[in-house]
Coordinates of C-alpha atoms and ligand atoms in Angstrom, one line a residue:
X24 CA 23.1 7.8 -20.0
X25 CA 20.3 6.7 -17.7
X26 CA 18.9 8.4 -14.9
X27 CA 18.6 6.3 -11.7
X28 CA 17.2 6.6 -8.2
X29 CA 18.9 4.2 -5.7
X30 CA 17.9 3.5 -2.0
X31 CA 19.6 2.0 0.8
X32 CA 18.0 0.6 3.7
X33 CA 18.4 1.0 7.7
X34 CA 21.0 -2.1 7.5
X35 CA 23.2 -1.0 4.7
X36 CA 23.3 2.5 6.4
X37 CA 24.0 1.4 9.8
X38 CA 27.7 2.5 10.2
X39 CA 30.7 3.9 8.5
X40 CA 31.8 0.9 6.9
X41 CA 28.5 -0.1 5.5
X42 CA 28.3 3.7 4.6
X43 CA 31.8 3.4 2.7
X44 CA 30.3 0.2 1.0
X45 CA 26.8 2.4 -0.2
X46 CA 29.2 4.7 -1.5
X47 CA 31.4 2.5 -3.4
X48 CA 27.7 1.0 -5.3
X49 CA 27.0 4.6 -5.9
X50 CA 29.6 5.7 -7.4
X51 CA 29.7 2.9 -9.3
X52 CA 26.8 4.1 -10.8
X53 CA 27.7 7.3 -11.5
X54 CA 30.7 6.1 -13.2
X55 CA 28.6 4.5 -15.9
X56 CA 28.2 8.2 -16.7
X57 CA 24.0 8.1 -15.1
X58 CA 22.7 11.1 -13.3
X59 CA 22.1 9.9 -9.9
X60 CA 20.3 10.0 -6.8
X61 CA 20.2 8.4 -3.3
X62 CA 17.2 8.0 -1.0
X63 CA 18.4 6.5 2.6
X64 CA 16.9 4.9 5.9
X65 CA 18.1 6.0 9.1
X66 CA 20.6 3.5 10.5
X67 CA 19.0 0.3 11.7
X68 CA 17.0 1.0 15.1
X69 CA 17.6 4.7 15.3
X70 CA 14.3 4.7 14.2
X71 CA 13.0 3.1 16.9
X72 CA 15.8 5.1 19.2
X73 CA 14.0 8.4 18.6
X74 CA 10.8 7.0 18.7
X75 CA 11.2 5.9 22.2
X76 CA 12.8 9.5 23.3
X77 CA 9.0 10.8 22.4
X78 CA 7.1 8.2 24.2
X79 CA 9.4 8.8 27.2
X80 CA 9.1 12.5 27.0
X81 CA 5.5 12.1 26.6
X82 CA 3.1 9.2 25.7
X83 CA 0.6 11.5 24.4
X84 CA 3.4 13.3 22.4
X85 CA 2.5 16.3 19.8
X86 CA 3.2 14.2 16.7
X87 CA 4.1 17.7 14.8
X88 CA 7.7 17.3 17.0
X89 CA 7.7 13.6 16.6
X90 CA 8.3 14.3 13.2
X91 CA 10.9 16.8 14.3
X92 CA 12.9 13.9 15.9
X93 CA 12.2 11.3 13.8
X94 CA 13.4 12.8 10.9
X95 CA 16.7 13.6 12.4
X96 CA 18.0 9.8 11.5
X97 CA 17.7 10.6 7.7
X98 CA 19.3 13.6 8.0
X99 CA 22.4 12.2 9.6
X100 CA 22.7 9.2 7.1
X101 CA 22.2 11.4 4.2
X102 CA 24.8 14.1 5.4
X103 CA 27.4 10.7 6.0
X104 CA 27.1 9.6 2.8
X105 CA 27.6 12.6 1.2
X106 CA 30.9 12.8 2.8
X107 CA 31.9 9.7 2.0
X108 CA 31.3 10.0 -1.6
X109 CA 33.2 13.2 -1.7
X110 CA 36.0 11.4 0.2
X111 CA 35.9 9.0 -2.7
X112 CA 36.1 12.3 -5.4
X113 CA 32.5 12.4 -6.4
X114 CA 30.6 15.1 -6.5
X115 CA 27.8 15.1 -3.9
X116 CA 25.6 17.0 -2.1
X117 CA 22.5 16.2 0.6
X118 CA 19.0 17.6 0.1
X119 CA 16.8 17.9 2.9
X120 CA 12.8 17.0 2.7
X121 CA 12.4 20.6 3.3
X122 CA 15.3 21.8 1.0
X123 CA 13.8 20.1 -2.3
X124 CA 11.4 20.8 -1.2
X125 CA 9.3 17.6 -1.1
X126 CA 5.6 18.9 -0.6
X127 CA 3.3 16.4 1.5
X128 CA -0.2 16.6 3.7
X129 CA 0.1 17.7 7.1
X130 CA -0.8 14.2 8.8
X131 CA 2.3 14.1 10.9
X132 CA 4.0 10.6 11.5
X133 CA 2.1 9.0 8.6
X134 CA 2.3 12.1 5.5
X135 CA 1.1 11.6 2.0
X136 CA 3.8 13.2 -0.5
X137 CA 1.8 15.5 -2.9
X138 CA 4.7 16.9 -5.1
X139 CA 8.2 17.4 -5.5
X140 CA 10.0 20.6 -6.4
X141 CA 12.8 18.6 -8.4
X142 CA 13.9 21.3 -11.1
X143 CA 17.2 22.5 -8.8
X144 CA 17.7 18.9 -7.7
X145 CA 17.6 18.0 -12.2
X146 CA 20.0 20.6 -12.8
X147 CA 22.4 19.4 -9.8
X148 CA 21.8 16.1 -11.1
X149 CA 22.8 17.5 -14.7
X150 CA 25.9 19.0 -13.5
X151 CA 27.3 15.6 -12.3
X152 CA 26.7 16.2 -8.8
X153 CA 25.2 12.8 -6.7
X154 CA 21.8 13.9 -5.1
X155 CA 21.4 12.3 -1.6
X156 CA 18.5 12.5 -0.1
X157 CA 16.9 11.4 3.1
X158 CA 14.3 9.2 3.1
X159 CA 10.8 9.3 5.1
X160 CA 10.9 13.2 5.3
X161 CA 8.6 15.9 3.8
X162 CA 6.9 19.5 4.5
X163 CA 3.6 20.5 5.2
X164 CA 2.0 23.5 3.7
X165 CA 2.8 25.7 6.7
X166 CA 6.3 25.0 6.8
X167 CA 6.4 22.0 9.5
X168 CA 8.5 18.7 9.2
X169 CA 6.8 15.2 8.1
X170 CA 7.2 11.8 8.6
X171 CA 5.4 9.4 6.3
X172 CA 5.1 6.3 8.3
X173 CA 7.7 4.0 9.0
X174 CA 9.4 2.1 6.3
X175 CA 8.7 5.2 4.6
X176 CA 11.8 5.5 3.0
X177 CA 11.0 3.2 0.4
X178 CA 7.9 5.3 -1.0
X179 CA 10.6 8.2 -0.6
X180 CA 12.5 6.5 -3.0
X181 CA 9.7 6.2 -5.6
X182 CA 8.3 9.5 -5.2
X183 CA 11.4 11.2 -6.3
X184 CA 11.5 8.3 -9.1
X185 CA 8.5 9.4 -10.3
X186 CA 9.2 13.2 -9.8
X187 CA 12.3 13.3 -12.0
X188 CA 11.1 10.8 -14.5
X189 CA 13.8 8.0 -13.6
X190 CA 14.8 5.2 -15.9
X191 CA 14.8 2.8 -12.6
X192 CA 14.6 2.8 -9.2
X193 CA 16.7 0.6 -7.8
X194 CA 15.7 -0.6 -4.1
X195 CA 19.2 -2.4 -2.1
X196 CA 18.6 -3.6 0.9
X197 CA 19.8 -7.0 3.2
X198 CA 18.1 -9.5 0.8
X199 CA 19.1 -10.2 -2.7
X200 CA 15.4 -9.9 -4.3
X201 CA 11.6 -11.0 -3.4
X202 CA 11.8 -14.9 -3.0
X203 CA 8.6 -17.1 -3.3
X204 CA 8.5 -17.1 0.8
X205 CA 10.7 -15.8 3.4
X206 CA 13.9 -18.0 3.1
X207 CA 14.2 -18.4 6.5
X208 CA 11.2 -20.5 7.2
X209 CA 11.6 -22.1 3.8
X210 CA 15.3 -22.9 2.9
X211 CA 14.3 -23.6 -0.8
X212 CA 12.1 -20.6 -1.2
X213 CA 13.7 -19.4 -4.6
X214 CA 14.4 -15.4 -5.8
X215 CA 11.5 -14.1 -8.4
X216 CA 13.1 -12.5 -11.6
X217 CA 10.3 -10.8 -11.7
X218 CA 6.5 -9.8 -9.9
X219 CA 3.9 -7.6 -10.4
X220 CA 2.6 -4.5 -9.0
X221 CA -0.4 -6.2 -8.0
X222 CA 1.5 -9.3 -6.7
X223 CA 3.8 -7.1 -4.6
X224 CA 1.5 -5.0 -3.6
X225 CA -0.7 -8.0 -1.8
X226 CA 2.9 -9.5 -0.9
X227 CA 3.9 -6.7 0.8
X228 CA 0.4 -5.8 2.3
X229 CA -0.1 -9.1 4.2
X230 CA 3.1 -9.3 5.6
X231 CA 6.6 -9.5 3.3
X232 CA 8.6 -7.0 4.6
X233 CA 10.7 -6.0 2.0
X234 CA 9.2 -3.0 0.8
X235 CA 6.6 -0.3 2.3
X236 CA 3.3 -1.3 0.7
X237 CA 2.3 2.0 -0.1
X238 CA 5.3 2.7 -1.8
X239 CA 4.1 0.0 -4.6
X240 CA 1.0 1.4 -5.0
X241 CA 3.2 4.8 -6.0
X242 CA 4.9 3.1 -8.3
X243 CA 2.0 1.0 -10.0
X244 CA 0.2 4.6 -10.0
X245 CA 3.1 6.2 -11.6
X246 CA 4.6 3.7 -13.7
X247 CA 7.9 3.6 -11.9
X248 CA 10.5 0.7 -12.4
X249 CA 11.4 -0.8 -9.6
X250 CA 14.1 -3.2 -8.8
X251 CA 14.7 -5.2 -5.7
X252 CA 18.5 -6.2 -5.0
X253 CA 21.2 -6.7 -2.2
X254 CA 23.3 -3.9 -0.9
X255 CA 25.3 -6.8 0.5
X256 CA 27.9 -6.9 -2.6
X257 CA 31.1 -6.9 -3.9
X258 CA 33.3 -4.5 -6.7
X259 CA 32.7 -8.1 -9.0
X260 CA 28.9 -8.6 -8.7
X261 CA 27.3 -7.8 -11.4
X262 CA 25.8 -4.1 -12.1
X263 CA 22.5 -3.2 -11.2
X264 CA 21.8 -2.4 -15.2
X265 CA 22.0 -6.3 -15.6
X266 CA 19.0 -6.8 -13.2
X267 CA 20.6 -9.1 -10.7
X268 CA 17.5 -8.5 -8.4
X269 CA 13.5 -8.7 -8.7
X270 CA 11.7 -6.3 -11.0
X271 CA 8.4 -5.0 -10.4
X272 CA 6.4 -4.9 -13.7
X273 CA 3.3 -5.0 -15.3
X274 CA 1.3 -8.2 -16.3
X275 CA 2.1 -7.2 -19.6
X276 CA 5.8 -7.6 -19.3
X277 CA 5.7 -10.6 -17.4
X278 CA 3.6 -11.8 -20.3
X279 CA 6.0 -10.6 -22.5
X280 CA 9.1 -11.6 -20.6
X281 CA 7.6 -15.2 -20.7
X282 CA 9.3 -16.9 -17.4
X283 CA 8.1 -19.9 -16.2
X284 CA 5.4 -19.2 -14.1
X285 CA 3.8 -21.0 -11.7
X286 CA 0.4 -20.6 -10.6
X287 CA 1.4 -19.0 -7.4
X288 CA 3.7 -16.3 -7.2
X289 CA 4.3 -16.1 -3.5
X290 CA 3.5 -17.0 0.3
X291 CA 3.4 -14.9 3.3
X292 CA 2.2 -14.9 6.8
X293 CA 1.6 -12.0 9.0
X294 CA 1.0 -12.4 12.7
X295 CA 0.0 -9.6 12.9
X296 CA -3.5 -9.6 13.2
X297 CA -6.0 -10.6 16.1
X298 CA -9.6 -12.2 15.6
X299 CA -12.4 -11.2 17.7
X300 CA -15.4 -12.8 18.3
X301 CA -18.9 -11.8 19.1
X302 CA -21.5 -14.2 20.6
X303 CA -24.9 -14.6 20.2
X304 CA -25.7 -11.2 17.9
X305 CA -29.2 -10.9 16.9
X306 CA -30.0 -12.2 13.5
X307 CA -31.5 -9.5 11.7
X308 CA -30.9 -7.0 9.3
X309 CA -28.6 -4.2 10.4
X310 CA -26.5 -6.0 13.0
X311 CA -23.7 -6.3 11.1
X312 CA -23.8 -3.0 10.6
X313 CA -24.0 -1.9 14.2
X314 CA -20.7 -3.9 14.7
X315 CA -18.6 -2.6 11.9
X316 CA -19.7 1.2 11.3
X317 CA -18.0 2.0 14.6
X318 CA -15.0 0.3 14.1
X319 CA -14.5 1.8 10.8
X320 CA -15.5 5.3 12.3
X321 CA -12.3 4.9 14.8
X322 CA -10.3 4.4 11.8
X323 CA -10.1 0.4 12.2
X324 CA -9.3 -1.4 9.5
X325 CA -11.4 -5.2 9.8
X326 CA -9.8 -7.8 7.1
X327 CA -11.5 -11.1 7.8
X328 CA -15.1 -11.5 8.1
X329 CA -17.4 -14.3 9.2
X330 CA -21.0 -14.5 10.1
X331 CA -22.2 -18.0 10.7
X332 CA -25.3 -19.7 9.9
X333 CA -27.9 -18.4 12.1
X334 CA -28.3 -20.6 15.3
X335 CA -31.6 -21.2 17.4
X336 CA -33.8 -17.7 18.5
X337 CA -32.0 -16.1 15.9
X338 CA -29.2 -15.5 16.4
X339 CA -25.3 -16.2 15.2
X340 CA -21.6 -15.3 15.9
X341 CA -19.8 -12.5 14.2
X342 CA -15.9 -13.6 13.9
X343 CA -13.1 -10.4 12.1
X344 CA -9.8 -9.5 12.4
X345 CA -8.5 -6.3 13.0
X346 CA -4.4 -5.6 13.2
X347 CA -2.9 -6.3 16.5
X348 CA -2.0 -3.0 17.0
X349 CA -5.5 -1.8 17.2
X350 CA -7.2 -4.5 18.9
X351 CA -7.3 -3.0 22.3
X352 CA -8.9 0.1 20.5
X353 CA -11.7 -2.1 18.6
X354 CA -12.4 -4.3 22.1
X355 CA -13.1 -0.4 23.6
X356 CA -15.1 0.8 21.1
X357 CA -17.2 -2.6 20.5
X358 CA -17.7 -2.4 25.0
X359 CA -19.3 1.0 24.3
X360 CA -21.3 -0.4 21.5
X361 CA -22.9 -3.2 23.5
X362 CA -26.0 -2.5 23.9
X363 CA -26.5 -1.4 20.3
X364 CA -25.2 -4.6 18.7
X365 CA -26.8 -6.7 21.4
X366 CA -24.0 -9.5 21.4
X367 CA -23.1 -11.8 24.6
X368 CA -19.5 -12.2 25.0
X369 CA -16.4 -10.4 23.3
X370 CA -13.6 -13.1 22.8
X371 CA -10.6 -11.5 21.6
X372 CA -7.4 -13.9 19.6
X373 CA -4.0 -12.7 19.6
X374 CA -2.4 -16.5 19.0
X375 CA -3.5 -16.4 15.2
X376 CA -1.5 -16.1 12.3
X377 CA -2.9 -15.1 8.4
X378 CA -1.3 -17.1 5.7
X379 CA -2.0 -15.5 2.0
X380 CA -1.1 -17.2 -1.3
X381 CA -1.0 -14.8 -4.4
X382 CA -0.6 -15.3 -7.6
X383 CA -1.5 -13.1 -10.9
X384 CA -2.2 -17.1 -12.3
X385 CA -5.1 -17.4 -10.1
X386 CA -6.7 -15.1 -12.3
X387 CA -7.7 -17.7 -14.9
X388 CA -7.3 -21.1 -13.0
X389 CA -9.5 -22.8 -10.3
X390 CA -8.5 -24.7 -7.9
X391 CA -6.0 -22.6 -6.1
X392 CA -8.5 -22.4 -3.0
X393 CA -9.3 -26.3 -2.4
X394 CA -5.2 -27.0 -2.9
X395 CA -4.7 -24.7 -0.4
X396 CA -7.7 -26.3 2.0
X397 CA -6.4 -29.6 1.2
X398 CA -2.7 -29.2 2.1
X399 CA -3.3 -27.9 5.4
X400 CA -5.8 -30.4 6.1
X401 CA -3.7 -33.1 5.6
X402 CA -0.9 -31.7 8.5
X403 CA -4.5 -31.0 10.5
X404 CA -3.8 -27.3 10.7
X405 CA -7.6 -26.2 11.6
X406 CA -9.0 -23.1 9.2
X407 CA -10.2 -20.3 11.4
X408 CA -11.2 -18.0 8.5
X409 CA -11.3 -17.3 4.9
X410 CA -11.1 -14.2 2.7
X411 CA -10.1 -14.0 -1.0
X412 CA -9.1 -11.7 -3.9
X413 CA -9.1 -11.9 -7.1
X414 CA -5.2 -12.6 -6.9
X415 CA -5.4 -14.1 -3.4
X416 CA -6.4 -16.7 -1.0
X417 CA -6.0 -16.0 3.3
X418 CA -6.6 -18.3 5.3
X419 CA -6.4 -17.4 9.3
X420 CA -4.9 -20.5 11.5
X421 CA -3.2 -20.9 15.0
X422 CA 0.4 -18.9 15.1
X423 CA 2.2 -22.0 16.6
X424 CA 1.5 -23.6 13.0
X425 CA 2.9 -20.4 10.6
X426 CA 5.9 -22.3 9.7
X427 CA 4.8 -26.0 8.9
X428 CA 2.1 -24.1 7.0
X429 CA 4.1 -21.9 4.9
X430 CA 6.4 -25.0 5.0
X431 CA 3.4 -27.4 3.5
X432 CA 1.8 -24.7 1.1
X433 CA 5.4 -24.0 -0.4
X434 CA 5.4 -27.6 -1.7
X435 CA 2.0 -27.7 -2.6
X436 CA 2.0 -25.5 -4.7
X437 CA 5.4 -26.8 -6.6
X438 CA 7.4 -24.3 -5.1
X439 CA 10.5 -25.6 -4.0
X440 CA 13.5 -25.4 -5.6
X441 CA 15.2 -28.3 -6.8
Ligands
LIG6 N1 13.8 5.1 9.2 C1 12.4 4.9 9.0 C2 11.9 3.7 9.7 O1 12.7 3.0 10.3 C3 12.0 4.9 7.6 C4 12.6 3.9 6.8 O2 13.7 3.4 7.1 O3 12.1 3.5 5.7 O4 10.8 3.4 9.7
LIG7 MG1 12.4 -0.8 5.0

């Protein structure tokens, strides 16, 4: 007997066929005589549905009700299932953020979970009863609803992994695992049997979608076993217990587990971000920090940095990124700041893309950098900006080249499957 925590995505959810389907997986599961339970999305765009309502009621909504609305997709999806697994004569019953109850802080829309009452869920669990339970939802202190951010769902999922001490937590969705780049840009991008929390965790930060970054850091933190696999199946694909997906391990493991690696685990791109550019700042101590205290006061995270080699009557340009989303903010608050920072023109970048390669292998090999430089030089694609980790490499480049640059890299780095 194992215990396991499955989730189903937006896509799988979105209907009562696909519903049927998520039940027939589940059950499945609970047939192999493991205590289970379900964490679900809201069916694909409902999300987005409700989110809309709000801004229409009210662009400046009260994000306290937000939540309220939000929330209301889970519920639904959860409730469905629940009935369809009893249709199929399991025993099942929903649990409502609230009901559990899951405990987070009281930043509405985007809620940290704190902790989960699970010792009623354990014993329903015990009993044979299917746990379903919505995704994305929590409650404050004081009794109010929360959100946790979209995607949310997924750190859902490994929250209540963690809180009853799960064997695995199995993540289904609409792709079969985490592949070296998205497959669509790359047709022989090939499925990972395995990353780590570190790899995923940069994956999933600069722009692979298929799980909710902070969600890996909960696992990493709390040692939770995560899978990746497709909810897109039949009665004769093999179980879940076989690992037909990705796992998500330690470096340890993957040491252990001795695959063929190569040097780099995985591309992304994110177009996401926007580059602005500052002229002519005074070249002197503290300028830099005129610029970037204030944007990180507003809450604005900057990624890429450049300063430039000092030009004549000292002084340089200053050249960041900052997420699309908040570049409007950053342009307002860096207006207000003019005089303080003393640059000469703002010149914001929307039509940029950030291309990452990450790879645990980096750790111990050089090189990984000037392959990168020397790939995209040879298909001209003109480097903007630079920024590294320790299991990273970004480079920032125009958004009309994404593809033929994850395309190139893929290939460069040995990549493609045969
Ligand atoms: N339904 C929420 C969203 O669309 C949460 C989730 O699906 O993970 O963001
Ligand atoms: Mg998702």
């Amino acid at each position: 007997m194992a215990r396991i925590v499955m989730k189903f995505g937006g896509t799988s959810m979105a209907g009562t066929e696909r519903i049927r389907r998520v039940a027939q997986i589940v059950k499945r599961q609970a047939e192999r005589g493991d205590e289970v339970a379900v964490v679900v999305s809201a069916m694909a765009g409902e999300t987005d549905r409700l989110v809309n309502f709000c801004r229409e009621a009210n662009p400046l909504y009260d994000p306290a009700e937000y939540d309220v609305v939000v929330a209301s997709g889970e519920q639904v999806t959860s409730g469905l299932l629940a009935i369809t697994l009893q249709a199929m004569g399991c025993k099942a019953r929903s649990w409502l953020g609230w009901q559990l109850p899951i405990h987070t802080d009281n930043a509405h829309a985007k809620a940290r979970i704190g902790t989960i009452d699970s010792e009623e869920l354990l014993a329903s669990m015990a009993g044979g009863t299917i746990a379903v339970i919505p995704g994305f939802q929590g409650l404050t202190d004081d009794n109010r609803i929360t959100t946790l951010g979209r995607g949310g769902s997924d750190t859902s999922a490994v929250a209540v992994a963690a809180a009853v001490k799960a064997d695995r937590c199995d993540i289904y969705t609409d792709v079969d695992g985490v592949y070296t780049t998205d497959p669509r840009i790359v047709s022989r991008a090939r499925k990972l049997k395995a990353v780590t929390y570190e790899e995923m965790l940069e994956l999933a930060s600069v722009g692979s979608k298929v799980l909710q970054t902070r969600s890996v850091g909960l696992a990493m933190k709390e040692g939770v076993r995560v899978q990746v696999l497709s909810s897109f199946i039949d009665e004769n694909a093999p179980s879940a217990d076989t690992i037909p997906g990705t796992m998500i391990v330690t470096d340890e493991e993957l040491e252990n587990a001795q695959v063929e690696r190569q040097l780099i685990t995985g591309i992304a791109a994110d177009k996401n971000e926007a580059k602005i550019t500052l002229t002519r700042v005074p070249d002197r101590p503290g300028a830099v920090s005129h610029i970037f205290a204030p944007l990180a006061e507003s809450n604005i995270n900057v990624d890429m940095i450049i300063q430039n080699v000092g030009r004549d009557k000292g002084e340089t340009d200053v050249t960041f990124t900052v997420p699309q989303a908040d570049l409007a903010r950053a342009t307002d608050v860096l207006q207000n700041q003019r005089e303080a920072i003393g640059y000469n023109r703002l010149i914001p970048d929307t039509k940029v893309a950030k291309i990452s390669v990450v790879g645990v292998g980096m750790k111990s090999h050089a090189g990984v950098a000037s392959t990168m430089f020397t790939a995209l030089a040879e298909r001209k694609i003109n480097i903007q900006a630079i920024s590294t980790s320790e299991i990273k490499v970004s480079v920032l480049i125009d958004e009309d080249e994404t593809e033929l640059a994850v395309r190139v890299l893929h290939t460069a780095y040995g990549l493609d499957a045969d």
